C-alpha positions as a printed NumPy array, in Angstrom:
array([[-35.333,   8.485,  38.944],
       [-34.619,   9.985,  42.363],
       [-38.259,   9.601,  43.473],
       [-37.972,   5.801,  43.142],
       [-34.93 ,   5.583,  45.467],
       [-35.404,   4.861,  49.186],
       [-32.946,   7.389,  50.588],
       [-33.244,   5.895,  54.079],
       [-32.169,   2.5  ,  52.725],
       [-29.189,   4.098,  50.929],
       [-27.88 ,   5.203,  54.348],
       [-28.703,   1.797,  55.875],
       [-31.568,   3.239,  57.947],
       [-35.086,   1.865,  58.53 ],
       [-37.677,   3.351,  56.216],
       [-41.402,   4.025,  56.585],
       [-42.889,   5.378,  59.801],
       [-39.76 ,   4.44 ,  61.757],
       [-37.543,   6.348,  59.334],
       [-39.691,   9.477,  59.599],
       [-38.988,   9.579,  63.353],
       [-35.187,   9.5  ,  62.984],
       [-33.312,  12.531,  64.315],
       [-30.706,  14.515,  62.406],
       [-28.048,  13.162,  64.746],
       [-28.966,   9.567,  63.856],
       [-28.898,  10.392,  60.143],
       [-25.452,  12.029,  60.451],
       [-24.096,   8.99 ,  62.32 ],
       [-25.454,   6.582,  59.694],
       [-23.897,   8.674,  56.912],
       [-20.445,   8.588,  58.491],
       [-20.528,   4.789,  58.831],
       [-21.848,   4.307,  55.299],
       [-19.253,   6.732,  53.869],
       [-16.486,   4.556,  55.336],
       [-18.056,   1.452,  53.802],
       [-18.702,   2.873,  50.304],
       [-15.63 ,   5.077,  49.94 ],
       [-13.985,   4.456,  46.521],
       [-10.619,   3.799,  48.216],
       [-12.235,   0.861,  50.033],
       [-13.568,  -0.605,  46.755],
       [-10.81 ,  -0.329,  44.136],
       [-12.273,  -3.228,  42.09 ],
       [-15.853,  -1.9  ,  42.047],
       [-16.551,   0.089,  38.833],
       [-19.649,   1.578,  40.456],
       [-17.864,   2.74 ,  43.626],
       [-17.79 ,   6.427,  42.676],
       [-21.461,   6.44 ,  41.575],
       [-22.567,   4.678,  44.772],
       [-20.605,   7.128,  46.917],
       [-22.162,  10.066,  45.041],
       [-25.675,   8.585,  45.55 ],
       [-24.92 ,   8.265,  49.267],
       [-24.055,  11.955,  49.475],
       [-27.185,  12.941,  47.479],
       [-29.48 ,  10.881,  49.766],
       [-27.78 ,  12.42 ,  52.81 ],
       [-28.438,  15.962,  51.557],
       [-32.113,  15.143,  50.828],
       [-32.706,  13.731,  54.335],
       [-31.002,  16.765,  55.902],
       [-33.249,  19.216,  54.024],
       [-36.514,  19.572,  55.993],
       [-38.754,  20.331,  53.003],
       [-37.333,  17.588,  50.762],
       [-37.459,  15.017,  53.581],
       [-41.098,  15.839,  54.393],
       [-42.096,  15.315,  50.744],
       [-40.132,  12.051,  50.601],
       [-41.842,  10.746,  53.78 ],
       [-45.239,  11.638,  52.303],
       [-44.398,   9.781,  49.085],
       [-43.433,   6.677,  51.08 ],
       [-46.705,   6.864,  53.028],
       [-48.798,   6.944,  49.817],
       [-46.919,   3.928,  48.474],
       [-47.319,   2.007,  51.75 ],
       [-51.07 ,   2.652,  51.853],
       [-51.488,   1.464,  48.28 ],
       [-49.401,  -1.689,  48.801],
       [-51.297,  -2.505,  52.007],
       [-54.651,  -2.339,  50.238],
       [-53.403,  -4.553,  47.404],
       [-51.92 ,  -7.121,  49.789],
       [-55.209,  -7.446,  51.702],
       [-57.299,  -8.21 ,  48.676],
       [-57.894, -11.888,  47.956],
       [-59.568, -13.177,  44.8  ],
       [-63.128, -12.71 ,  46.034],
       [-62.441,  -9.284,  47.465],
       [-60.765,  -8.152,  44.249],
       [-63.845,  -9.189,  42.272],
       [-66.133,  -7.34 ,  44.679],
       [-63.941,  -4.237,  44.542],
       [-63.789,  -4.476,  40.744],
       [-67.588,  -4.653,  40.531],
       [-67.892,  -1.748,  42.943],
       [-65.388,   0.353,  41.027],
       [-67.201,  -0.408,  37.749],
       [-70.516,   0.693,  39.238],
       [-68.858,   3.821,  40.629],
       [-67.361,   4.646,  37.232],
       [-70.729,   4.094,  35.593],
       [-72.186,   6.565,  38.072],
       [-69.388,   9.067,  37.264],
       [-67.826,   8.498,  40.681],
       [-64.11 ,   9.354,  41.029],
       [-61.679,   6.506,  40.338],
       [-59.861,   5.9  ,  43.637],
       [-56.929,   4.114,  41.971],
       [-56.486,   6.979,  39.495],
       [-56.584,   9.502,  42.332],
       [-53.898,   7.544,  44.176],
       [-51.709,   7.469,  41.072],
       [-52.274,  11.171,  40.52 ],
       [-51.365,  11.983,  44.127],
       [-48.247,   9.824,  43.944],
       [-47.187,  11.51 ,  40.69 ],
       [-47.818,  14.961,  42.186],
       [-45.682,  14.238,  45.252],
       [-42.966,  12.674,  43.075],
       [-42.874,  15.834,  40.924],
       [-42.565,  18.043,  43.998],
       [-39.772,  15.878,  45.389],
       [-37.954,  16.06 ,  42.044],
       [-38.281,  19.868,  42.111],
       [-36.816,  20.01 ,  45.63 ],
       [-33.885,  17.803,  44.603],
       [-33.277,  20.08 ,  41.601],
       [-33.445,  23.112,  43.913],
       [-30.812,  21.633,  46.248],
       [-28.487,  20.776,  43.344],
       [-28.961,  24.207,  41.725],
       [-28.208,  25.935,  45.025],
       [-24.932,  24.052,  45.432],
       [-24.038,  24.551,  41.749],
       [-24.431,  28.322,  42.11 ],
       [-22.181,  28.308,  45.177],
       [-19.648,  26.053,  43.448],
       [-19.214,  28.302,  40.385],
       [-19.706,  32.014,  41.259],
       [-19.356,  34.553,  38.431],
       [-15.874,  36.101,  38.021],
       [-15.366,  39.47 ,  39.744],
       [-15.668,  42.526,  37.452],
       [-12.475,  43.79 ,  35.874],
       [-11.138,  47.003,  37.41 ],
       [ -9.937,  49.986,  35.408],
       [ -6.374,  49.238,  36.468],
       [ -6.598,  45.718,  35.077],
       [ -8.473,  46.693,  31.888],
       [ -5.976,  49.46 ,  31.084],
       [ -3.02 ,  47.115,  30.837],
       [ -1.823,  46.008,  27.455],
       [ -1.831,  42.371,  26.407],
       [ -3.532,  39.624,  28.416],
       [ -3.961,  41.58 ,  31.709],
       [ -2.71 ,  40.394,  35.103],
       [ -4.574,  38.906,  38.064],
       [ -5.379,  35.517,  39.472],
       [ -6.343,  32.729,  37.048],
       [ -9.559,  31.319,  38.547],
       [ -9.149,  28.048,  36.649],
       [ -6.243,  27.265,  39.007],
       [ -8.386,  27.801,  42.143],
       [-10.189,  24.88 ,  43.835],
       [-12.945,  25.183,  46.418],
       [-12.738,  22.515,  49.119],
       [-15.413,  21.743,  51.749],
       [-15.853,  19.138,  54.491],
       [-18.013,  18.296,  57.497],
       [-16.746,  19.244,  60.981],
       [-16.727,  15.589,  62.104],
       [-13.758,  13.462,  63.087],
       [-10.319,  14.767,  62.141],
       [-10.27 ,  18.377,  60.912],
       [ -8.091,  19.841,  58.129],
       [ -5.437,  22.522,  58.538],
       [ -3.83 ,  24.639,  55.823],
       [ -0.626,  22.555,  56.056],
       [ -2.571,  19.3  ,  55.755],
       [ -4.472,  20.532,  52.673],
       [ -1.227,  21.753,  51.097],
       [  0.296,  18.302,  51.674],
       [ -2.714,  16.518,  50.077],
       [ -2.898,  18.759,  46.989],
       [  0.865,  18.981,  46.43 ],
       [  0.742,  15.404,  45.09 ],
       [ -0.829,  16.861,  41.921],
       [  1.455,  19.858,  41.511],
       [  2.821,  22.923,  43.256],
       [  0.396,  24.676,  45.627],
       [  0.696,  28.474,  45.63 ],
       [ -1.661,  29.286,  48.51 ],
       [ -4.277,  27.815,  50.896],
       [ -6.896,  29.996,  52.614],
       [ -9.208,  28.357,  55.19 ],
       [-12.673,  29.532,  56.251],
       [-15.156,  27.496,  58.28 ],
       [-18.03 ,  27.386,  60.739],
       [-19.004,  25.119,  63.623],
       [-20.648,  22.583,  61.306],
       [-18.689,  22.913,  58.055],
       [-15.193,  23.771,  56.956],
       [-14.089,  25.206,  53.619],
       [-10.963,  26.479,  51.918],
       [ -9.637,  27.884,  48.651],
       [ -6.583,  26.076,  47.249],
       [ -4.587,  27.877,  44.536],
       [ -2.594,  25.512,  42.298],
       [  0.405,  26.72 ,  40.309],
       [ -0.97 ,  25.329,  37.024],
       [ -4.344,  24.592,  35.461],
       [ -3.239,  21.008,  34.855],
       [ -2.624,  20.539,  38.568],
       [ -6.074,  21.965,  39.348],
       [ -7.802,  19.608,  36.892],
       [ -5.82 ,  16.592,  38.138],
       [ -6.654,  17.305,  41.798],
       [-10.388,  17.692,  41.108],
       [-12.08 ,  14.378,  41.798],
       [ -8.809,  12.794,  42.954],
       [ -8.215,  14.363,  46.373],
       [-10.565,  12.668,  48.853],
       [ -8.857,  13.154,  52.23 ],
       [ -9.581,  11.153,  55.384],
       [-11.953,   8.206,  55.039],
       [-13.85 ,   9.307,  58.154],
       [-14.261,  12.857,  56.834],
       [-14.023,  12.988,  53.011],
       [-13.375,  16.204,  51.093],
       [-15.588,  17.677,  48.379],
       [-13.323,  19.338,  45.773],
       [-14.814,  21.627,  43.096],
       [-13.21 ,  23.974,  40.567],
       [-13.91 ,  27.646,  41.248],
       [-14.091,  28.011,  37.463],
       [-14.202,  24.836,  35.28 ],
       [-11.241,  24.525,  32.913],
       [-11.879,  25.211,  29.207],
       [-11.913,  22.382,  26.68 ],
       [ -8.443,  23.353,  25.462],
       [ -7.036,  23.246,  28.994],
       [ -8.566,  19.93 ,  29.975],
       [ -8.187,  17.945,  26.727],
       [ -4.837,  16.501,  27.767],
       [ -6.077,  15.237,  31.139],
       [ -7.384,  11.63 ,  31.472],
       [-11.162,  11.302,  31.526],
       [-11.134,  10.085,  35.128],
       [ -9.743,  13.46 ,  36.253],
       [-12.279,  15.642,  34.409],
       [-14.575,  17.848,  36.511],
       [-17.912,  16.14 ,  37.306],
       [-21.096,  17.814,  36.146],
       [-22.093,  20.502,  38.595],
       [-25.7  ,  19.221,  38.586],
       [-24.509,  16.092,  40.396],
       [-22.463,  17.892,  43.035],
       [-23.497,  18.941,  46.508],
       [-21.653,  20.891,  49.158],
       [-21.58 ,  24.214,  50.977],
       [-19.804,  27.445,  50.01 ],
       [-19.351,  30.973,  51.207],
       [-20.035,  33.462,  48.356],
       [-18.993,  36.638,  50.132],
       [-15.896,  34.983,  51.584],
       [-14.804,  33.67 ,  48.186],
       [-15.146,  37.101,  46.535],
       [-13.093,  38.715,  49.303],
       [-10.359,  36.063,  49.161],
       [-10.198,  36.241,  45.354],
       [ -9.576,  39.996,  45.476],
       [ -6.768,  39.513,  48.007],
       [ -5.182,  36.74 ,  45.926],
       [ -5.399,  38.888,  42.788],
       [ -3.622,  41.776,  44.535],
       [ -0.92 ,  39.381,  45.796],
       [ -0.418,  38.03 ,  42.266],
       [ -0.052,  41.563,  40.868],
       [  2.58 ,  42.492,  43.484],
       [  4.676,  39.426,  42.617],
       [  4.989,  40.52 ,  38.986]])
């Protein structure tokens, strides 16, 4: 369960009150160092390397989200207070507290331990909801609905032309360390098949691009395989997951991860605009 994980410890940072005072800059720095250490390419013999690297990215996204981080800090505080009270109780004190709690229960007084457990469960539920919100937000950006078919496309006989979205990959990265150009992305993805086009869009903090592969097989093979620079790894997602028939011949290690476990940033309006341009270009080539 995500609520039981110390996300500060995952990034190698101090937890508790000291962790709550960490700045975003310190968290970003810790993530970059930890990403180099846990990158799957650095641990070829570790069967859990990919899962550990994914957990690192999830913890990083939670600590960067103000609302989720505030709930997580509050959950840690409740746990610390409870553990401190338990550690301070010796045998005699525990008996006295037990007698006092029994008398309070007999007098219909509220059970302090039950209230603590209830508060901890409430905060844990809220944190779980925030984590689900973050994952759902990124999942929606990772797989936008296909653009509506135009009259020109629907009037054609047969299968209809246009760009096959299952061959399009959405790539995103942090603007830290070495950046990525269109030529560099083409070079990385060409190892898995011919690359038809690369369109880059980015901001000051994040970079993103759409990579159009020549075949669906190349798109499926590149997903989860292209990682990029160790100091600035790439997040590669399919614009539209391949169907079962298209992906049955690809090894299990190259299948698209579940979208609920993926995080990243996208640009909805930009993707729709680029898709329309790519579709027009594909029609002209026919």
